[in-house]
PDB file of N, CA and C in Angstrom:
ATOM      1  N   ASN A  29       0.843  -1.181   0.000  1.00 67.00           N
ATOM      2  CA  ASN A  29       0.000   0.000   0.000  1.00 67.00           C
ATOM      3  C   ASN A  29       0.885   1.240   0.000  1.00 67.00           C
ATOM      4  N   LEU A  30       0.634   2.130  -0.930  1.00 73.00           N
ATOM      5  CA  LEU A  30       1.463   3.313  -1.083  1.00 73.00           C
ATOM      6  C   LEU A  30       0.942   4.530  -0.326  1.00 73.00           C
ATOM      7  N   TYR A  31      -0.250   4.461   0.220  1.00 86.00           N
ATOM      8  CA  TYR A  31      -0.829   5.650   0.854  1.00 86.00           C
ATOM      9  C   TYR A  31      -0.157   6.024   2.161  1.00 86.00           C
ATOM     10  N   LEU A  32       0.183   5.067   2.994  1.00 86.00           N
ATOM     11  CA  LEU A  32       0.765   5.388   4.294  1.00 86.00           C
ATOM     12  C   LEU A  32       2.058   6.186   4.160  1.00 86.00           C
ATOM     13  N   PRO A  33       3.014   5.770   3.303  1.00 90.00           N
ATOM     14  CA  PRO A  33       4.206   6.599   3.122  1.00 90.00           C
ATOM     15  C   PRO A  33       3.871   7.977   2.536  1.00 90.00           C
ATOM     16  N   LEU A  34       2.880   8.030   1.661  1.00 87.00           N
ATOM     17  CA  LEU A  34       2.473   9.316   1.096  1.00 87.00           C
ATOM     18  C   LEU A  34       1.938  10.239   2.179  1.00 87.00           C
ATOM     19  N   PHE A  35       1.084   9.708   3.051  1.00 88.00           N
ATOM     20  CA  PHE A  35       0.528  10.525   4.137  1.00 88.00           C
ATOM     21  C   PHE A  35       1.648  11.033   5.046  1.00 88.00           C
ATOM     22  N   ALA A  36       2.609  10.173   5.347  1.00 89.00           N
ATOM     23  CA  ALA A  36       3.722  10.572   6.216  1.00 89.00           C
ATOM     24  C   ALA A  36       4.594  11.627   5.532  1.00 89.00           C
ATOM     25  N   ALA A  37       4.878  11.441   4.248  1.00 91.00           N
ATOM     26  CA  ALA A  37       5.703  12.412   3.519  1.00 91.00           C
ATOM     27  C   ALA A  37       5.004  13.761   3.418  1.00 91.00           C
ATOM     28  N   TYR A  38       3.710  13.729   3.234  1.00 91.00           N
ATOM     29  CA  TYR A  38       2.927  14.963   3.119  1.00 91.00           C
ATOM     30  C   TYR A  38       3.103  15.836   4.361  1.00 91.00           C
ATOM     31  N   ASN A  39       3.137  15.213   5.518  1.00 90.00           N
ATOM     32  CA  ASN A  39       3.271  15.964   6.775  1.00 90.00           C
ATOM     33  C   ASN A  39       4.577  16.738   6.858  1.00 90.00           C
ATOM     34  N   GLY A  40       5.600  16.291   6.154  1.00 93.00           N
ATOM     35  CA  GLY A  40       6.892  16.959   6.194  1.00 93.00           C
ATOM     36  C   GLY A  40       7.060  18.069   5.165  1.00 93.00           C
ATOM     37  N   LEU A  41       6.057  18.278   4.330  1.00 95.00           N
ATOM     38  CA  LEU A  41       6.156  19.295   3.289  1.00 95.00           C
ATOM     39  C   LEU A  41       5.899  20.696   3.845  1.00 95.00           C
ATOM     40  N   PRO A  42       6.467  21.718   3.187  1.00 96.00           N
ATOM     41  CA  PRO A  42       6.156  23.104   3.579  1.00 96.00           C
ATOM     42  C   PRO A  42       4.659  23.388   3.373  1.00 96.00           C
ATOM     43  N   THR A  43       4.131  24.286   4.152  1.00 96.00           N
ATOM     44  CA  THR A  43       2.695  24.589   4.127  1.00 96.00           C
ATOM     45  C   THR A  43       2.202  24.964   2.739  1.00 96.00           C
ATOM     46  N   ASP A  44       2.946  25.803   2.020  1.00 96.00           N
ATOM     47  CA  ASP A  44       2.482  26.224   0.698  1.00 96.00           C
ATOM     48  C   ASP A  44       2.413  25.044  -0.280  1.00 96.00           C
ATOM     49  N   VAL A  45       3.333  24.112  -0.163  1.00 95.00           N
ATOM     50  CA  VAL A  45       3.309  22.922  -1.019  1.00 95.00           C
ATOM     51  C   VAL A  45       2.112  22.048  -0.654  1.00 95.00           C
ATOM     52  N   LYS A  46       1.843  21.906   0.634  1.00 94.00           N
ATOM     53  CA  LYS A  46       0.677  21.126   1.081  1.00 94.00           C
ATOM     54  C   LYS A  46      -0.606  21.714   0.512  1.00 94.00           C
ATOM     55  N   GLU A  47      -0.730  23.038   0.590  1.00 94.00           N
ATOM     56  CA  GLU A  47      -1.946  23.695   0.098  1.00 94.00           C
ATOM     57  C   GLU A  47      -2.135  23.474  -1.399  1.00 94.00           C
ATOM     58  N   LYS A  48      -1.055  23.607  -2.168  1.00 95.00           N
ATOM     59  CA  LYS A  48      -1.147  23.377  -3.611  1.00 95.00           C
ATOM     60  C   LYS A  48      -1.512  21.928  -3.908  1.00 95.00           C
ATOM     61  N   MET A  49      -0.917  21.025  -3.176  1.00 93.00           N
ATOM     62  CA  MET A  49      -1.170  19.605  -3.397  1.00 93.00           C
ATOM     63  C   MET A  49      -2.626  19.253  -3.115  1.00 93.00           C
ATOM     64  N   ILE A  50      -3.156  19.741  -2.033  1.00 92.00           N
ATOM     65  CA  ILE A  50      -4.540  19.420  -1.667  1.00 92.00           C
ATOM     66  C   ILE A  50      -5.522  20.044  -2.644  1.00 92.00           C
ATOM     67  N   GLN A  51      -5.171  21.205  -3.189  1.00 95.00           N
ATOM     68  CA  GLN A  51      -6.045  21.855  -4.164  1.00 95.00           C
ATOM     69  C   GLN A  51      -6.023  21.147  -5.514  1.00 95.00           C
ATOM     70  N   LYS A  52      -4.841  20.730  -5.946  1.00 95.00           N
ATOM     71  CA  LYS A  52      -4.713  20.125  -7.271  1.00 95.00           C
ATOM     72  C   LYS A  52      -4.966  18.617  -7.282  1.00 95.00           C
ATOM     73  N   HIS A  53      -4.670  17.939  -6.180  1.00 93.00           N
ATOM     74  CA  HIS A  53      -4.783  16.473  -6.145  1.00 93.00           C
ATOM     75  C   HIS A  53      -5.367  15.978  -4.819  1.00 93.00           C
ATOM     76  N   PRO A  54      -6.586  16.359  -4.507  1.00 92.00           N
ATOM     77  CA  PRO A  54      -7.166  15.922  -3.221  1.00 92.00           C
ATOM     78  C   PRO A  54      -7.279  14.410  -3.085  1.00 92.00           C
ATOM     79  N   GLU A  55      -7.389  13.711  -4.220  1.00 89.00           N
ATOM     80  CA  GLU A  55      -7.540  12.252  -4.174  1.00 89.00           C
ATOM     81  C   GLU A  55      -6.300  11.555  -3.620  1.00 89.00           C
ATOM     82  N   LEU A  56      -5.149  12.226  -3.637  1.00 86.00           N
ATOM     83  CA  LEU A  56      -3.951  11.620  -3.063  1.00 86.00           C
ATOM     84  C   LEU A  56      -4.021  11.567  -1.541  1.00 86.00           C
ATOM     85  N   LEU A  57      -4.638  12.566  -0.957  1.00 87.00           N
ATOM     86  CA  LEU A  57      -4.749  12.604   0.504  1.00 87.00           C
ATOM     87  C   LEU A  57      -6.078  12.061   1.005  1.00 87.00           C
ATOM     88  N   PHE A  58      -7.066  12.078   0.143  1.00 91.00           N
ATOM     89  CA  PHE A  58      -8.386  11.576   0.502  1.00 91.00           C
ATOM     90  C   PHE A  58      -8.845  10.599  -0.580  1.00 91.00           C
ATOM     91  N   PRO A  59      -8.220   9.424  -0.588  1.00 92.00           N
ATOM     92  CA  PRO A  59      -8.521   8.439  -1.639  1.00 92.00           C
ATOM     93  C   PRO A  59      -9.979   8.007  -1.613  1.00 92.00           C
ATOM     94  N   ARG A  60     -10.426   7.532  -2.747  1.00 94.00           N
ATOM     95  CA  ARG A  60     -11.794   7.031  -2.888  1.00 94.00           C
ATOM     96  C   ARG A  60     -11.796   5.571  -3.333  1.00 94.00           C
ATOM     97  N   ASN A  61     -10.774   4.826  -2.908  1.00 95.00           N
ATOM     98  CA  ASN A  61     -10.741   3.398  -3.212  1.00 95.00           C
ATOM     99  C   ASN A  61     -11.999   2.745  -2.640  1.00 95.00           C
ATOM    100  N   TYR A  62     -12.467   1.738  -3.311  1.00 97.00           N
ATOM    101  CA  TYR A  62     -13.648   0.975  -2.875  1.00 97.00           C
ATOM    102  C   TYR A  62     -14.908   1.852  -2.851  1.00 97.00           C
ATOM    103  N   ARG A  63     -14.931   2.881  -3.692  1.00 97.00           N
ATOM    104  CA  ARG A  63     -16.033   3.857  -3.697  1.00 97.00           C
ATOM    105  C   ARG A  63     -17.408   3.208  -3.786  1.00 97.00           C
ATOM    106  N   ASP A  64     -17.604   2.338  -4.782  1.00 98.00           N
ATOM    107  CA  ASP A  64     -18.926   1.735  -4.972  1.00 98.00           C
ATOM    108  C   ASP A  64     -19.349   0.917  -3.757  1.00 98.00           C
ATOM    109  N   LEU A  65     -18.432   0.132  -3.250  1.00 97.00           N
ATOM    110  CA  LEU A  65     -18.719  -0.705  -2.083  1.00 97.00           C
ATOM    111  C   LEU A  65     -19.034   0.147  -0.855  1.00 97.00           C
ATOM    112  N   ILE A  66     -18.255   1.194  -0.651  1.00 98.00           N
ATOM    113  CA  ILE A  66     -18.475   2.079   0.493  1.00 98.00           C
ATOM    114  C   ILE A  66     -19.806   2.808   0.362  1.00 98.00           C
ATOM    115  N   GLN A  67     -20.108   3.320  -0.814  1.00 98.00           N
ATOM    116  CA  GLN A  67     -21.369   4.035  -1.002  1.00 98.00           C
ATOM    117  C   GLN A  67     -22.563   3.110  -0.786  1.00 98.00           C
ATOM    118  N   GLN A  68     -22.457   1.899  -1.293  1.00 96.00           N
ATOM    119  CA  GLN A  68     -23.541   0.932  -1.125  1.00 96.00           C
ATOM    120  C   GLN A  68     -23.741   0.586   0.356  1.00 96.00           C
ATOM    121  N   SER A  69     -22.655   0.295   1.049  1.00 94.00           N
ATOM    122  CA  SER A  69     -22.742  -0.079   2.460  1.00 94.00           C
ATOM    123  C   SER A  69     -23.214   1.087   3.323  1.00 94.00           C
ATOM    124  N   ALA A  70     -22.686   2.267   3.048  1.00 96.00           N
ATOM    125  CA  ALA A  70     -23.077   3.453   3.823  1.00 96.00           C
ATOM    126  C   ALA A  70     -24.556   3.758   3.623  1.00 96.00           C
ATOM    127  N   SER A  71     -25.011   3.658   2.401  1.00 96.00           N
ATOM    128  CA  SER A  71     -26.423   3.903   2.113  1.00 96.00           C
ATOM    129  C   SER A  71     -27.304   2.898   2.854  1.00 96.00           C
ATOM    130  N   HIS A  72     -26.894   1.641   2.820  1.00 90.00           N
ATOM    131  CA  HIS A  72     -27.661   0.581   3.495  1.00 90.00           C
ATOM    132  C   HIS A  72     -27.735   0.833   5.013  1.00 90.00           C
ATOM    133  N   GLN A  73     -26.648   1.340   5.577  1.00 91.00           N
ATOM    134  CA  GLN A  73     -26.602   1.598   7.020  1.00 91.00           C
ATOM    135  C   GLN A  73     -27.067   3.017   7.381  1.00 91.00           C
ATOM    136  N   GLN A  74     -27.408   3.797   6.363  1.00 96.00           N
ATOM    137  CA  GLN A  74     -27.880   5.170   6.530  1.00 96.00           C
ATOM    138  C   GLN A  74     -26.852   6.051   7.240  1.00 96.00           C
ATOM    139  N   ILE A  75     -25.618   5.969   6.766  1.00 96.00           N
ATOM    140  CA  ILE A  75     -24.555   6.840   7.264  1.00 96.00           C
ATOM    141  C   ILE A  75     -23.867   7.493   6.066  1.00 96.00           C
ATOM    142  N   ALA A  76     -23.181   8.577   6.308  1.00 97.00           N
ATOM    143  CA  ALA A  76     -22.479   9.282   5.237  1.00 97.00           C
ATOM    144  C   ALA A  76     -21.278   8.467   4.777  1.00 97.00           C
ATOM    145  N   PRO A  77     -21.112   8.289   3.465  1.00 97.00           N
ATOM    146  CA  PRO A  77     -19.949   7.541   2.977  1.00 97.00           C
ATOM    147  C   PRO A  77     -18.638   8.191   3.393  1.00 97.00           C
ATOM    148  N   GLU A  78     -18.624   9.502   3.550  1.00 96.00           N
ATOM    149  CA  GLU A  78     -17.407  10.196   3.971  1.00 96.00           C
ATOM    150  C   GLU A  78     -16.942   9.711   5.344  1.00 96.00           C
ATOM    151  N   PHE A  79     -17.879   9.344   6.181  1.00 97.00           N
ATOM    152  CA  PHE A  79     -17.546   8.803   7.500  1.00 97.00           C
ATOM    153  C   PHE A  79     -16.768   7.494   7.344  1.00 97.00           C
ATOM    154  N   VAL A  80     -17.215   6.639   6.449  1.00 97.00           N
ATOM    155  CA  VAL A  80     -16.550   5.356   6.209  1.00 97.00           C
ATOM    156  C   VAL A  80     -15.172   5.587   5.587  1.00 97.00           C
ATOM    157  N   PHE A  81     -15.115   6.476   4.580  1.00 97.00           N
ATOM    158  CA  PHE A  81     -13.814   6.796   3.976  1.00 97.00           C
ATOM    159  C   PHE A  81     -12.832   7.288   5.034  1.00 97.00           C
ATOM    160  N   SER A  82     -13.297   8.135   5.938  1.00 96.00           N
ATOM    161  CA  SER A  82     -12.389   8.696   6.950  1.00 96.00           C
ATOM    162  C   SER A  82     -11.890   7.634   7.919  1.00 96.00           C
ATOM    163  N   ILE A  83     -12.743   6.697   8.287  1.00 97.00           N
ATOM    164  CA  ILE A  83     -12.320   5.607   9.176  1.00 97.00           C
ATOM    165  C   ILE A  83     -11.256   4.759   8.477  1.00 97.00           C
ATOM    166  N   ILE A  84     -11.517   4.400   7.231  1.00 97.00           N
ATOM    167  CA  ILE A  84     -10.575   3.554   6.497  1.00 97.00           C
ATOM    168  C   ILE A  84      -9.245   4.276   6.301  1.00 97.00           C
ATOM    169  N   ARG A  85      -9.299   5.554   5.975  1.00 95.00           N
ATOM    170  CA  ARG A  85      -8.055   6.308   5.768  1.00 95.00           C
ATOM    171  C   ARG A  85      -7.228   6.314   7.040  1.00 95.00           C
ATOM    172  N   GLN A  86      -7.879   6.558   8.157  1.00 94.00           N
ATOM    173  CA  GLN A  86      -7.171   6.654   9.429  1.00 94.00           C
ATOM    174  C   GLN A  86      -6.702   5.288   9.934  1.00 94.00           C
ATOM    175  N   GLU A  87      -7.542   4.304   9.832  1.00 96.00           N
ATOM    176  CA  GLU A  87      -7.251   3.010  10.446  1.00 96.00           C
ATOM    177  C   GLU A  87      -6.316   2.114   9.638  1.00 96.00           C
ATOM    178  N   SER A  88      -6.440   2.120   8.314  1.00 96.00           N
ATOM    179  CA  SER A  88      -5.637   1.186   7.518  1.00 96.00           C
ATOM    180  C   SER A  88      -4.929   1.833   6.337  1.00 96.00           C
ATOM    181  N   ALA A  89      -5.158   3.111   6.104  1.00 94.00           N
ATOM    182  CA  ALA A  89      -4.594   3.795   4.933  1.00 94.00           C
ATOM    183  C   ALA A  89      -4.940   3.031   3.650  1.00 94.00           C
ATOM    184  N   PHE A  90      -6.141   2.468   3.617  1.00 95.00           N
ATOM    185  CA  PHE A  90      -6.675   1.750   2.459  1.00 95.00           C
ATOM    186  C   PHE A  90      -5.923   0.462   2.133  1.00 95.00           C
ATOM    187  N   ASN A  91      -5.295  -0.122   3.144  1.00 96.00           N
ATOM    188  CA  ASN A  91      -4.628  -1.412   2.972  1.00 96.00           C
ATOM    189  C   ASN A  91      -5.589  -2.508   3.447  1.00 96.00           C
ATOM    190  N   PRO A  92      -6.164  -3.288   2.527  1.00 97.00           N
ATOM    191  CA  PRO A  92      -7.128  -4.313   2.933  1.00 97.00           C
ATOM    192  C   PRO A  92      -6.504  -5.439   3.756  1.00 97.00           C
ATOM    193  N   ARG A  93      -5.169  -5.561   3.733  1.00 97.00           N
ATOM    194  CA  ARG A  93      -4.484  -6.612   4.490  1.00 97.00           C
ATOM    195  C   ARG A  93      -3.884  -6.087   5.794  1.00 97.00           C
ATOM    196  N   ALA A  94      -4.268  -4.886   6.196  1.00 97.00           N
ATOM    197  CA  ALA A  94      -3.740  -4.312   7.441  1.00 97.00           C
ATOM    198  C   ALA A  94      -4.157  -5.177   8.628  1.00 97.00           C
ATOM    199  N   ARG A  95      -3.225  -5.314   9.560  1.00 97.00           N
ATOM    200  CA  ARG A  95      -3.500  -6.052  10.798  1.00 97.00           C
ATOM    201  C   ARG A  95      -2.752  -5.346  11.912  1.00 97.00           C
ATOM    202  N   SER A  96      -3.469  -4.983  12.946  1.00 97.00           N
ATOM    203  CA  SER A  96      -2.874  -4.201  14.022  1.00 97.00           C
ATOM    204  C   SER A  96      -2.268  -5.104  15.096  1.00 97.00           C
ATOM    205  N   PRO A  97      -1.466  -4.519  15.987  1.00 96.00           N
ATOM    206  CA  PRO A  97      -0.895  -5.291  17.097  1.00 96.00           C
ATOM    207  C   PRO A  97      -1.955  -5.870  18.039  1.00 96.00           C
ATOM    208  N   VAL A  98      -3.154  -5.289  18.052  1.00 96.00           N
ATOM    209  CA  VAL A  98      -4.221  -5.820  18.908  1.00 96.00           C
ATOM    210  C   VAL A  98      -5.143  -6.768  18.143  1.00 96.00           C
ATOM    211  N   ASP A  99      -4.702  -7.170  16.939  1.00 96.00           N
ATOM    212  CA  ASP A  99      -5.412  -8.132  16.094  1.00 96.00           C
ATOM    213  C   ASP A  99      -6.693  -7.586  15.466  1.00 96.00           C
ATOM    214  N   ALA A 100      -6.674  -6.319  15.097  1.00 98.00           N
ATOM    215  CA  ALA A 100      -7.756  -5.764  14.293  1.00 98.00           C
ATOM    216  C   ALA A 100      -7.382  -6.000  12.833  1.00 98.00           C
ATOM    217  N   PHE A 101      -8.372  -6.311  12.013  1.00 98.00           N
ATOM    218  CA  PHE A 101      -8.129  -6.758  10.645  1.00 98.00           C
ATOM    219  C   PHE A 101      -8.745  -5.822   9.608  1.00 98.00           C
ATOM    220  N   GLY A 102      -8.067  -5.714   8.477  1.00 98.00           N
ATOM    221  CA  GLY A 102      -8.645  -5.133   7.280  1.00 98.00           C
ATOM    222  C   GLY A 102      -8.791  -3.628   7.249  1.00 98.00           C
ATOM    223  N   LEU A 103      -9.553  -3.202   6.266  1.00 98.00           N
ATOM    224  CA  LEU A 103      -9.704  -1.775   5.979  1.00 98.00           C
ATOM    225  C   LEU A 103     -10.188  -0.960   7.171  1.00 98.00           C
ATOM    226  N   MET A 104     -11.206  -1.442   7.860  1.00 97.00           N
ATOM    227  CA  MET A 104     -11.779  -0.678   8.968  1.00 97.00           C
ATOM    228  C   MET A 104     -11.231  -1.115  10.318  1.00 97.00           C
ATOM    229  N   GLN A 105     -10.247  -2.023  10.279  1.00 98.00           N
ATOM    230  CA  GLN A 105      -9.589  -2.507  11.484  1.00 98.00           C
ATOM    231  C   GLN A 105     -10.592  -3.036  12.512  1.00 98.00           C
ATOM    232  N   LEU A 106     -11.308  -4.051  12.079  1.00 97.00           N
ATOM    233  CA  LEU A 106     -12.306  -4.685  12.937  1.00 97.00           C
ATOM    234  C   LEU A 106     -11.695  -5.813  13.741  1.00 97.00           C
ATOM    235  N   LEU A 107     -12.079  -5.894  14.986  1.00 97.00           N
ATOM    236  CA  LEU A 107     -11.700  -7.037  15.811  1.00 97.00           C
ATOM    237  C   LEU A 107     -12.561  -8.229  15.415  1.00 97.00           C
ATOM    238  N   PRO A 108     -12.013  -9.428  15.418  1.00 97.00           N
ATOM    239  CA  PRO A 108     -12.802 -10.601  15.048  1.00 97.00           C
ATOM    240  C   PRO A 108     -14.086 -10.750  15.875  1.00 97.00           C
ATOM    241  N   SER A 109     -14.029 -10.417  17.144  1.00 95.00           N
ATOM    242  CA  SER A 109     -15.238 -10.527  17.974  1.00 95.00           C
ATOM    243  C   SER A 109     -16.335  -9.587  17.479  1.00 95.00           C
ATOM    244  N   LEU A 110     -15.962  -8.394  17.061  1.00 94.00           N
ATOM    245  CA  LEU A 110     -16.941  -7.459  16.518  1.00 94.00           C
ATOM    246  C   LEU A 110     -17.449  -7.942  15.165  1.00 94.00           C
ATOM    247  N   GLY A 111     -16.544  -8.459  14.338  1.00 93.00           N
ATOM    248  CA  GLY A 111     -16.956  -8.999  13.046  1.00 93.00           C
ATOM    249  C   GLY A 111     -17.988 -10.103  13.203  1.00 93.00           C
ATOM    250  N   LYS A 112     -17.754 -10.967  14.169  1.00 93.00           N
ATOM    251  CA  LYS A 112     -18.694 -12.064  14.423  1.00 93.00           C
ATOM    252  C   LYS A 112     -20.045 -11.537  14.894  1.00 93.00           C
ATOM    253  N   GLU A 113     -20.006 -10.578  15.803  1.00 92.00           N
ATOM    254  CA  GLU A 113     -21.248  -9.986  16.324  1.00 92.00           C
ATOM    255  C   GLU A 113     -22.028  -9.272  15.219  1.00 92.00           C
ATOM    256  N   LEU A 114     -21.323  -8.491  14.410  1.00 90.00           N
ATOM    257  CA  LEU A 114     -21.987  -7.761  13.336  1.00 90.00           C
ATOM    258  C   LEU A 114     -22.561  -8.695  12.285  1.00 90.00           C
ATOM    259  N   SER A 115     -21.888  -9.805  12.031  1.00 91.00           N
ATOM    260  CA  SER A 115     -22.379 -10.732  11.009  1.00 91.00           C
ATOM    261  C   SER A 115     -23.704 -11.373  11.421  1.00 91.00           C
ATOM    262  N   ARG A 116     -23.939 -11.466  12.703  1.00 89.00           N
ATOM    263  CA  ARG A 116     -25.217 -12.021  13.179  1.00 89.00           C
ATOM    264  C   ARG A 116     -26.381 -11.098  12.843  1.00 89.00           C
ATOM    265  N   ASN A 117     -26.114  -9.791  12.806  1.00 85.00           N
ATOM    266  CA  ASN A 117     -27.170  -8.803  12.589  1.00 85.00           C
ATOM    267  C   ASN A 117     -27.254  -8.324  11.140  1.00 85.00           C
ATOM    268  N   THR A 118     -26.425  -8.882  10.271  1.00 85.00           N
ATOM    269  CA  THR A 118     -26.415  -8.478   8.861  1.00 85.00           C
ATOM    270  C   THR A 118     -26.434  -9.728   7.999  1.00 85.00           C
ATOM    271  N   GLN A 119     -26.383  -9.521   6.715  1.00 83.00           N
ATOM    272  CA  GLN A 119     -26.352 -10.652   5.783  1.00 83.00           C
ATOM    273  C   GLN A 119     -24.924 -10.907   5.296  1.00 83.00           C
ATOM    274  N   VAL A 120     -23.951 -10.542   6.115  1.00 89.00           N
ATOM    275  CA  VAL A 120     -22.551 -10.713   5.761  1.00 89.00           C
ATOM    276  C   VAL A 120     -22.094 -12.102   6.186  1.00 89.00           C
ATOM    277  N   ASN A 121     -21.463 -12.788   5.245  1.00 89.00           N
ATOM    278  CA  ASN A 121     -20.994 -14.147   5.508  1.00 89.00           C
ATOM    279  C   ASN A 121     -19.593 -14.091   6.119  1.00 89.00           C
ATOM    280  N   TYR A 122     -19.495 -14.223   7.426  1.00 92.00           N
ATOM    281  CA  TYR A 122     -18.234 -14.156   8.156  1.00 92.00           C
ATOM    282  C   TYR A 122     -18.071 -15.433   8.970  1.00 92.00           C
ATOM    283  N   SER A 123     -16.906 -16.084   8.828  1.00 93.00           N
ATOM    284  CA  SER A 123     -16.710 -17.305   9.608  1.00 93.00           C
ATOM    285  C   SER A 123     -15.380 -17.351  10.352  1.00 93.00           C
ATOM    286  N   GLU A 124     -14.366 -16.610   9.875  1.00 96.00           N
ATOM    287  CA  GLU A 124     -13.063 -16.634  10.544  1.00 96.00           C
ATOM    288  C   GLU A 124     -12.403 -15.261  10.410  1.00 96.00           C
ATOM    289  N   PRO A 125     -11.462 -14.943  11.300  1.00 97.00           N
ATOM    290  CA  PRO A 125     -10.836 -13.614  11.285  1.00 97.00           C
ATOM    291  C   PRO A 125     -10.264 -13.195   9.936  1.00 97.00           C
ATOM    292  N   GLU A 126      -9.671 -14.107   9.188  1.00 97.00           N
ATOM    293  CA  GLU A 126      -9.081 -13.762   7.897  1.00 97.00           C
ATOM    294  C   GLU A 126     -10.117 -13.269   6.896  1.00 97.00           C
ATOM    295  N   ASP A 127     -11.400 -13.601   7.129  1.00 97.00           N
ATOM    296  CA  ASP A 127     -12.471 -13.079   6.273  1.00 97.00           C
ATOM    297  C   ASP A 127     -12.497 -11.553   6.300  1.00 97.00           C
ATOM    298  N   LEU A 128     -12.023 -10.980   7.395  1.00 98.00           N
ATOM    299  CA  LEU A 128     -12.040  -9.516   7.542  1.00 98.00           C
ATOM    300  C   LEU A 128     -11.051  -8.824   6.613  1.00 98.00           C
ATOM    301  N   PHE A 129     -10.171  -9.563   5.967  1.00 98.00           N
ATOM    302  CA  PHE A 129      -9.287  -8.987   4.955  1.00 98.00           C
ATOM    303  C   PHE A 129     -10.032  -8.729   3.638  1.00 98.00           C
ATOM    304  N   ASP A 130     -11.193  -9.325   3.476  1.00 97.00           N
ATOM    305  CA  ASP A 130     -12.002  -9.126   2.273  1.00 97.00           C
ATOM    306  C   ASP A 130     -12.770  -7.805   2.413  1.00 97.00           C
ATOM    307  N   PRO A 131     -12.521  -6.823   1.532  1.00 97.00           N
ATOM    308  CA  PRO A 131     -13.203  -5.523   1.657  1.00 97.00           C
ATOM    309  C   PRO A 131     -14.737  -5.636   1.692  1.00 97.00           C
ATOM    310  N   GLU A 132     -15.299  -6.576   0.953  1.00 95.00           N
ATOM    311  CA  GLU A 132     -16.766  -6.709   0.960  1.00 95.00           C
ATOM    312  C   GLU A 132     -17.287  -7.144   2.316  1.00 95.00           C
ATOM    313  N   ILE A 133     -16.534  -7.909   3.026  1.00 96.00           N
ATOM    314  CA  ILE A 133     -16.941  -8.336   4.369  1.00 96.00           C
ATOM    315  C   ILE A 133     -16.606  -7.243   5.383  1.00 96.00           C
ATOM    316  N   ASN A 134     -15.443  -6.678   5.282  1.00 96.00           N
ATOM    317  CA  ASN A 134     -14.981  -5.690   6.255  1.00 96.00           C
ATOM    318  C   ASN A 134     -15.818  -4.419   6.227  1.00 96.00           C
ATOM    319  N   ILE A 135     -16.105  -3.920   5.047  1.00 95.00           N
ATOM    320  CA  ILE A 135     -16.874  -2.686   4.944  1.00 95.00           C
ATOM    321  C   ILE A 135     -18.332  -2.942   5.259  1.00 95.00           C
TER     322      ILE A 135
END
């Protein structure tokens, strides 16, 4: 995943360069990967898709294979226990922690 190094490098840039970059290329700092899936899921849950994009950007930098030291998995960094609980209340087919690496299951 190339976003995490990009986000870190961006922080070290001079302010005027940051401003130009955000104006000319906002998609570099605010990616829209998985747009269709996020919009569909957000609509179904009646939440703003921007909320989902912001969680994914912060938690995994859009790396679907992200895994944290506390064993949170995937794009939204879900704990397996939460994934299991949420799957009971939705039509998401979840059976093991590695399923959370699948963006369709994680989102």
